[in-house]
Short mmCIF file of C-alpha atoms in Angstrom, two decimals:
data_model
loop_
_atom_site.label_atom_id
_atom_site.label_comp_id
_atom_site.label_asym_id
_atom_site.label_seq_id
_atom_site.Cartn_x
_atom_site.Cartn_y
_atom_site.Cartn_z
CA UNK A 1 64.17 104.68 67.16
CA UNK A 2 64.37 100.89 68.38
CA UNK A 3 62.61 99.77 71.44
CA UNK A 4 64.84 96.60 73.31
CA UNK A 5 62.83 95.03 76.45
CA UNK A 6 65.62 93.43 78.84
CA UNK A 7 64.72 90.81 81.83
CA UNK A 8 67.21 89.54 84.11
CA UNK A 9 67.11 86.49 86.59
CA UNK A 10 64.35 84.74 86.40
CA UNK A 11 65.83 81.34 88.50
CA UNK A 12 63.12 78.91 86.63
CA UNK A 13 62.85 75.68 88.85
CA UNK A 14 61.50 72.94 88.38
CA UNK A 15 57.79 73.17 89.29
CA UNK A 16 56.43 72.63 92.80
CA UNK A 17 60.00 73.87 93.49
CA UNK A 18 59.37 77.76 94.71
CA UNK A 19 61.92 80.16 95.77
CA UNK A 20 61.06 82.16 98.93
CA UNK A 21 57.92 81.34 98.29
CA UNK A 22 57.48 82.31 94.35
CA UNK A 23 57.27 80.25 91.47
CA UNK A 24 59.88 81.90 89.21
CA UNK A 25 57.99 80.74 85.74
CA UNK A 26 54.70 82.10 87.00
CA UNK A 27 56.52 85.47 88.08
CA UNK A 28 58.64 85.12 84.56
CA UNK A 29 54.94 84.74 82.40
CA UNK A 30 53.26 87.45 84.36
CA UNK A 31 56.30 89.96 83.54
CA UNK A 32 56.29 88.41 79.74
CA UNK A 33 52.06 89.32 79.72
CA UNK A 34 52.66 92.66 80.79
CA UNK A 35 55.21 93.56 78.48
CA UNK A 36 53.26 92.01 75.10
CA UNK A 37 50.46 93.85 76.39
CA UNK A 38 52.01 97.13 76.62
CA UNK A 39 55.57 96.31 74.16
CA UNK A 40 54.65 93.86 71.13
CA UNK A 41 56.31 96.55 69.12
CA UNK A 42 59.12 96.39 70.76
CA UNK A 43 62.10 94.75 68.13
CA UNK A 44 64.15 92.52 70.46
CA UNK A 45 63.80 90.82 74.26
CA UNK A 46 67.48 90.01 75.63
CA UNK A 47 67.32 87.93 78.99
CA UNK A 48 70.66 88.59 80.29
CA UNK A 49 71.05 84.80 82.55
CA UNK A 50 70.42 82.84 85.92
CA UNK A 51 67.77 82.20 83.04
CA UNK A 52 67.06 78.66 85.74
CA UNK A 53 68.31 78.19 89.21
CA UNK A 54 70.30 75.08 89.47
CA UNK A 55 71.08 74.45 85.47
CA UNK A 56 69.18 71.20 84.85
CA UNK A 57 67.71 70.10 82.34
CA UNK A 58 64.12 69.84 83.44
CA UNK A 59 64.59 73.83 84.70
CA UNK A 60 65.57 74.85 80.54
CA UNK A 61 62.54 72.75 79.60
CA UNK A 62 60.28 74.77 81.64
CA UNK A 63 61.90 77.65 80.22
CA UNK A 64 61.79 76.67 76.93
CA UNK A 65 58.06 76.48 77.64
CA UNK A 66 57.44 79.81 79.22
CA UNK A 67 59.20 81.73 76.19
CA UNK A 68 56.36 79.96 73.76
CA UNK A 69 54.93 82.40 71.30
CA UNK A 70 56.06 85.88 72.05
CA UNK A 71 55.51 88.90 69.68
CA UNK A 72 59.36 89.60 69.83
CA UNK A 73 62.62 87.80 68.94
CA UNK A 74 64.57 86.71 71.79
CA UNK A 75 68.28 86.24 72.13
CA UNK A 76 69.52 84.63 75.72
CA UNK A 77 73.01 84.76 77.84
CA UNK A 78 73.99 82.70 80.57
CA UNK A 79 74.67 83.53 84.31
CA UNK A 80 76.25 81.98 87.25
CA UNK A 81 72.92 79.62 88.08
CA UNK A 82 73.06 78.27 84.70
CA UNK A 83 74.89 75.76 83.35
CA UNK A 84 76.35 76.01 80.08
CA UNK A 85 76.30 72.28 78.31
CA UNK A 86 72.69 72.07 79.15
CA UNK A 87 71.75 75.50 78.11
CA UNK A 88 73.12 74.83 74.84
CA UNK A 89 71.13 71.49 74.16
CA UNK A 90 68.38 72.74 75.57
CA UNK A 91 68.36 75.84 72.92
CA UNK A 92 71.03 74.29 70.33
CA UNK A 93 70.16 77.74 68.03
CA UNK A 94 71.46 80.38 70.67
CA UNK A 95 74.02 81.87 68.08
CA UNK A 96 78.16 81.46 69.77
CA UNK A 97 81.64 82.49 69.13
CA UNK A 98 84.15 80.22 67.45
CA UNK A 99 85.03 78.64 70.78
CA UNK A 100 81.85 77.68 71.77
CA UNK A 101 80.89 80.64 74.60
CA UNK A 102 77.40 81.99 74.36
CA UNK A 103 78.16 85.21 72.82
CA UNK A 104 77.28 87.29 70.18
CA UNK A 105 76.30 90.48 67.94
CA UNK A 106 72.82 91.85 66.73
CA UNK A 107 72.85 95.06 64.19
CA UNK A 108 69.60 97.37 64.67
CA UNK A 109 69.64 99.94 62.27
CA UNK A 110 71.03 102.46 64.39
CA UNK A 111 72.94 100.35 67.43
CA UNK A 112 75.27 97.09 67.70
CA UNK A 113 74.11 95.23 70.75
CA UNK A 114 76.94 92.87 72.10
CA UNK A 115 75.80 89.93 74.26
CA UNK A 116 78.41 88.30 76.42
CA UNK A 117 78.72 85.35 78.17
CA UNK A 118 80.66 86.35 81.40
CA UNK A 119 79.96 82.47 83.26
CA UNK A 120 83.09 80.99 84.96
CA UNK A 121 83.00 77.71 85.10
CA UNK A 122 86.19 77.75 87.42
CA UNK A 123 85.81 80.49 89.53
CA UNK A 124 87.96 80.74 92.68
CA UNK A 125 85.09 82.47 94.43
CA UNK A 126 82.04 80.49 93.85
CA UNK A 127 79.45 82.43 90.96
CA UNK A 128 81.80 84.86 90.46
CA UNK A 129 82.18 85.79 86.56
CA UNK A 130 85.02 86.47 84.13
CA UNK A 131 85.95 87.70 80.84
CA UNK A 132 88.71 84.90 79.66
CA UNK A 133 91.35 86.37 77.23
CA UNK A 134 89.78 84.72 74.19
CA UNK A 135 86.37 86.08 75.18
CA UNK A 136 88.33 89.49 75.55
CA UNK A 137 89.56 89.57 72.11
CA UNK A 138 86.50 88.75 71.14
CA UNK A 139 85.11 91.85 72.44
CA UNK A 140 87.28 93.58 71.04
CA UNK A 141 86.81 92.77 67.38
CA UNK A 142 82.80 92.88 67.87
CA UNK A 143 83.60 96.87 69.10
CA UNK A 144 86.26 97.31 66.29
CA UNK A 145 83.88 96.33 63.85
CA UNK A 146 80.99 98.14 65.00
CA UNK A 147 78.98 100.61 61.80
CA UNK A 148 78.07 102.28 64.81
CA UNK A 149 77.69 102.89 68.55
CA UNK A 150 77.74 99.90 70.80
CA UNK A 151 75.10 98.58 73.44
CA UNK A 152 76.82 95.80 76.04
CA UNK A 153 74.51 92.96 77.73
CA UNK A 154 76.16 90.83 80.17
CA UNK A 155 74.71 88.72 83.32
CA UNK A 156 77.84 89.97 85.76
CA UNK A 157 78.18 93.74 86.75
CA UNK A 158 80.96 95.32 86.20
CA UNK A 159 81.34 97.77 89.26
CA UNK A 160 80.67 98.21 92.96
CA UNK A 161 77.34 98.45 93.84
CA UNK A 162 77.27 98.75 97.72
CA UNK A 163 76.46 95.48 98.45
CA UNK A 164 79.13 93.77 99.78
CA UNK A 165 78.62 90.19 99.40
CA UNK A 166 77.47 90.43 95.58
CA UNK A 167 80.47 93.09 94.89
CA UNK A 168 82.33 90.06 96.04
CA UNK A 169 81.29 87.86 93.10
CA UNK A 170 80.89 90.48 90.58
CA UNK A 171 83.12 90.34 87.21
CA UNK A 172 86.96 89.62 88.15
CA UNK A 173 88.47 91.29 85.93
CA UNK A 174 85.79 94.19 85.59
CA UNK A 175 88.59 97.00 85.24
CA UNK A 176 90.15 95.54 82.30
CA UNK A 177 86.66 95.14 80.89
CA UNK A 178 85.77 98.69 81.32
CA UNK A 179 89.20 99.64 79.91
CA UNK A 180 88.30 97.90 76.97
CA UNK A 181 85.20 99.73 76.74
CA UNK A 182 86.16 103.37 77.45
CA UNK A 183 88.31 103.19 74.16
CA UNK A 184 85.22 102.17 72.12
CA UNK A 185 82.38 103.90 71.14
CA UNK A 186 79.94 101.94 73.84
CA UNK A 187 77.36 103.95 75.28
CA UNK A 188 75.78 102.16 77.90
CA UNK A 189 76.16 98.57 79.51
CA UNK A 190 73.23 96.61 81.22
CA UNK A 191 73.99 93.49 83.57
CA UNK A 192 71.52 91.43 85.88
CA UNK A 193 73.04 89.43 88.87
CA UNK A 194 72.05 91.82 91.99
CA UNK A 195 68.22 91.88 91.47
CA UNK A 196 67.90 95.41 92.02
CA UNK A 197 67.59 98.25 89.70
CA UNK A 198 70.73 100.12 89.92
CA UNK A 199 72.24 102.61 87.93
CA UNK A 200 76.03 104.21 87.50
CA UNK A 201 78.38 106.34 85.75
CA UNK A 202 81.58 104.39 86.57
CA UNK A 203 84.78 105.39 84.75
CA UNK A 204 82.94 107.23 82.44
CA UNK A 205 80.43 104.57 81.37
CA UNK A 206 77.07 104.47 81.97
CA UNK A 207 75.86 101.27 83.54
CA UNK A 208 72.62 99.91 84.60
CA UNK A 209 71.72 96.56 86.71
CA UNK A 210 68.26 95.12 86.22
CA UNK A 211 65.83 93.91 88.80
CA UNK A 212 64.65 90.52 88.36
CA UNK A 213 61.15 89.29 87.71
CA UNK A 214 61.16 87.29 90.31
CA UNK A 215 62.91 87.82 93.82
CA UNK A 216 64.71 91.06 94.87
CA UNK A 217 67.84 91.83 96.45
CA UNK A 218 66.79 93.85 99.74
CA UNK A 219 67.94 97.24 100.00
CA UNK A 220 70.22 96.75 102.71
CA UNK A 221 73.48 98.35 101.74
CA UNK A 222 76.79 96.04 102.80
CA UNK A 223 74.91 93.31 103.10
CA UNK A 224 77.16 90.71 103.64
CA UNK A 225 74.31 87.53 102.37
CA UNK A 226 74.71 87.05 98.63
CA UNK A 227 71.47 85.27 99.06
CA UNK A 228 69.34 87.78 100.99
CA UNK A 229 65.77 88.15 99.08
CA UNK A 230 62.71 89.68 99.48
CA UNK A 231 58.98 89.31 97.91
CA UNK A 232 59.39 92.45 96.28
CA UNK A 233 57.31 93.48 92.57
CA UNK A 234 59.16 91.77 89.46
CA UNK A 235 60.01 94.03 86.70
CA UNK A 236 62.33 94.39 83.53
CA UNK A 237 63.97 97.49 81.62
CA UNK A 238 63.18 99.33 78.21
CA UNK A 239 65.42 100.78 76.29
CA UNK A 240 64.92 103.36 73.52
CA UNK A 241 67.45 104.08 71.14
CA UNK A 242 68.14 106.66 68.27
CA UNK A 243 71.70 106.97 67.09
CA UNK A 244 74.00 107.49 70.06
CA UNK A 245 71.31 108.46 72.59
CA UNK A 246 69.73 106.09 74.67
CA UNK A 247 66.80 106.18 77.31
CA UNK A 248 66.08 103.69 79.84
CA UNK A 249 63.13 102.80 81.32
CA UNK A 250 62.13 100.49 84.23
CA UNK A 251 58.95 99.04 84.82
CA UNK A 252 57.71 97.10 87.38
CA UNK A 253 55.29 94.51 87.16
CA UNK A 254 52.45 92.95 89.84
CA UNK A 255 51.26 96.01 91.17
CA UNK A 256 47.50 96.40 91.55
CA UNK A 257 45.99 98.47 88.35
CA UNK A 258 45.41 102.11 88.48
CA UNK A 259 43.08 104.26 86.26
CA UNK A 260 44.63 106.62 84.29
CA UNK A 261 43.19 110.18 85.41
CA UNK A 262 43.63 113.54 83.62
CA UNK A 263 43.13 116.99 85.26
#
């Protein structure tokens, strides 16, 4: 059985530069403590993007910093906040496909995890994401070729949540994607992008959405503010795999310590 930790969103800024308050790369080392604490044996950390807030270069420095000297390897997508030309001088060694997206494919004994890069740099609606035809076909092959059953990462969701104004910046072209998917052997998905821990059978996938380290989406249903947040505990997902089966866990992170009783 492998054991993947997944964060989502952690908006570094530069510092003295908080966000509703919170410094993002405090809130990001707190949630990395936690986890080496109570996951070093964990084989694999994927941070599925808005990995910095505005893209610059100062914000991937500071990031670059924060990710110092972990117990795990980490692999790292882009999301809508990032910025793709920096991101890849900032960490030149992010593996990508032949035409240049920040994409690829890690074989665990037992599970193929695919990591996509669903950024549009063109999007008609602002920080919405896409899956481009090449980046498609791409998927494609990485499923085709699969020894076994697949594991999706992505920063975009692929569904509707509830929440109106992120639905409306979601993936485009999310129904072809999950077309894509049903005829493979994938058995779940995991995005980032709302900031809330969500999770859905759509189409007959199983899908989960991440909370963020960092700020949290509120839980007002058809919310129509894509930028509505709330000082709510960070936290990140665990994932235990054997074969086809996977668990998922959620943990959240910040909350004052509580002895462990027995009766």
């Amino acid at each position: 059985m492998a054991k993947i930790l997944v964060m989502t969103d952690p908006h570094i800024a530069e510092a003295g530069t908080p966000i509703i308050g919170l410094d993002p790369a405090l809130r990001l080392s707190e949630a990395l403590a936690h986890a080496a604490t109570h996951h070093s044996d964990a084989s694999h950390l994927i941070l599925t993007g808005d990995l910095t807030h505005n893209g610059t270069a100062p914000e991937y420095a500071r990031l670059k910093e924060t990710l110092q000297n972990l117990p795990w390897p980490v692999s790292l997508l882009i999301g809508n906040h990032d910025n793709r030309a920096n991101f890849r001088q900032a960490f030149p060694q992010t593996p990508t496909d032949p035409n240049g997206f920040v994409q690829t494919t890690i074989d665990l004994p037992d599970t193929r995890l695919i990591l996509l890069d669903t950024v549009d740099e063109n999007a008609t609606v602002p920080h919405a994401g896409i899956l481009c035809p090449d980046r498609l076909a791409w998927l494609q092959n990485a499923l085709a070729e699969s020894p076994g059953p697949c594991l999706v990462f992505m920063h975009h969701h692929a569904f509707e949540t509830g929440f109106t104004a992120m639905d409306r910046i979601n993936l485009a072209n999310a129904a072809e994607f999950r077309a894509i998917l049903k005829a493979s052997n994938t058995r779940h998905v995991f995005a980032g992008h709302v900031h809330r821990t969500i999770h859905a059978t759509v189409d007959g996938l199983a899908m989960t959405i991440f909370k963020s380290p960092c700020h949290q989406q509120p839980m007002m249903l058809g919310d129509d503010n894509s930028s509505s947040s709330i000082d709510e505990p960070g936290g990140y997902g665990i994932l235990l795999t054997d074969g086809p089966d996977v668990v998922v866990h959620f943990e959240d992170v910040g909350l004052p310590d509580k002895p462990v009783l027995t009766h």
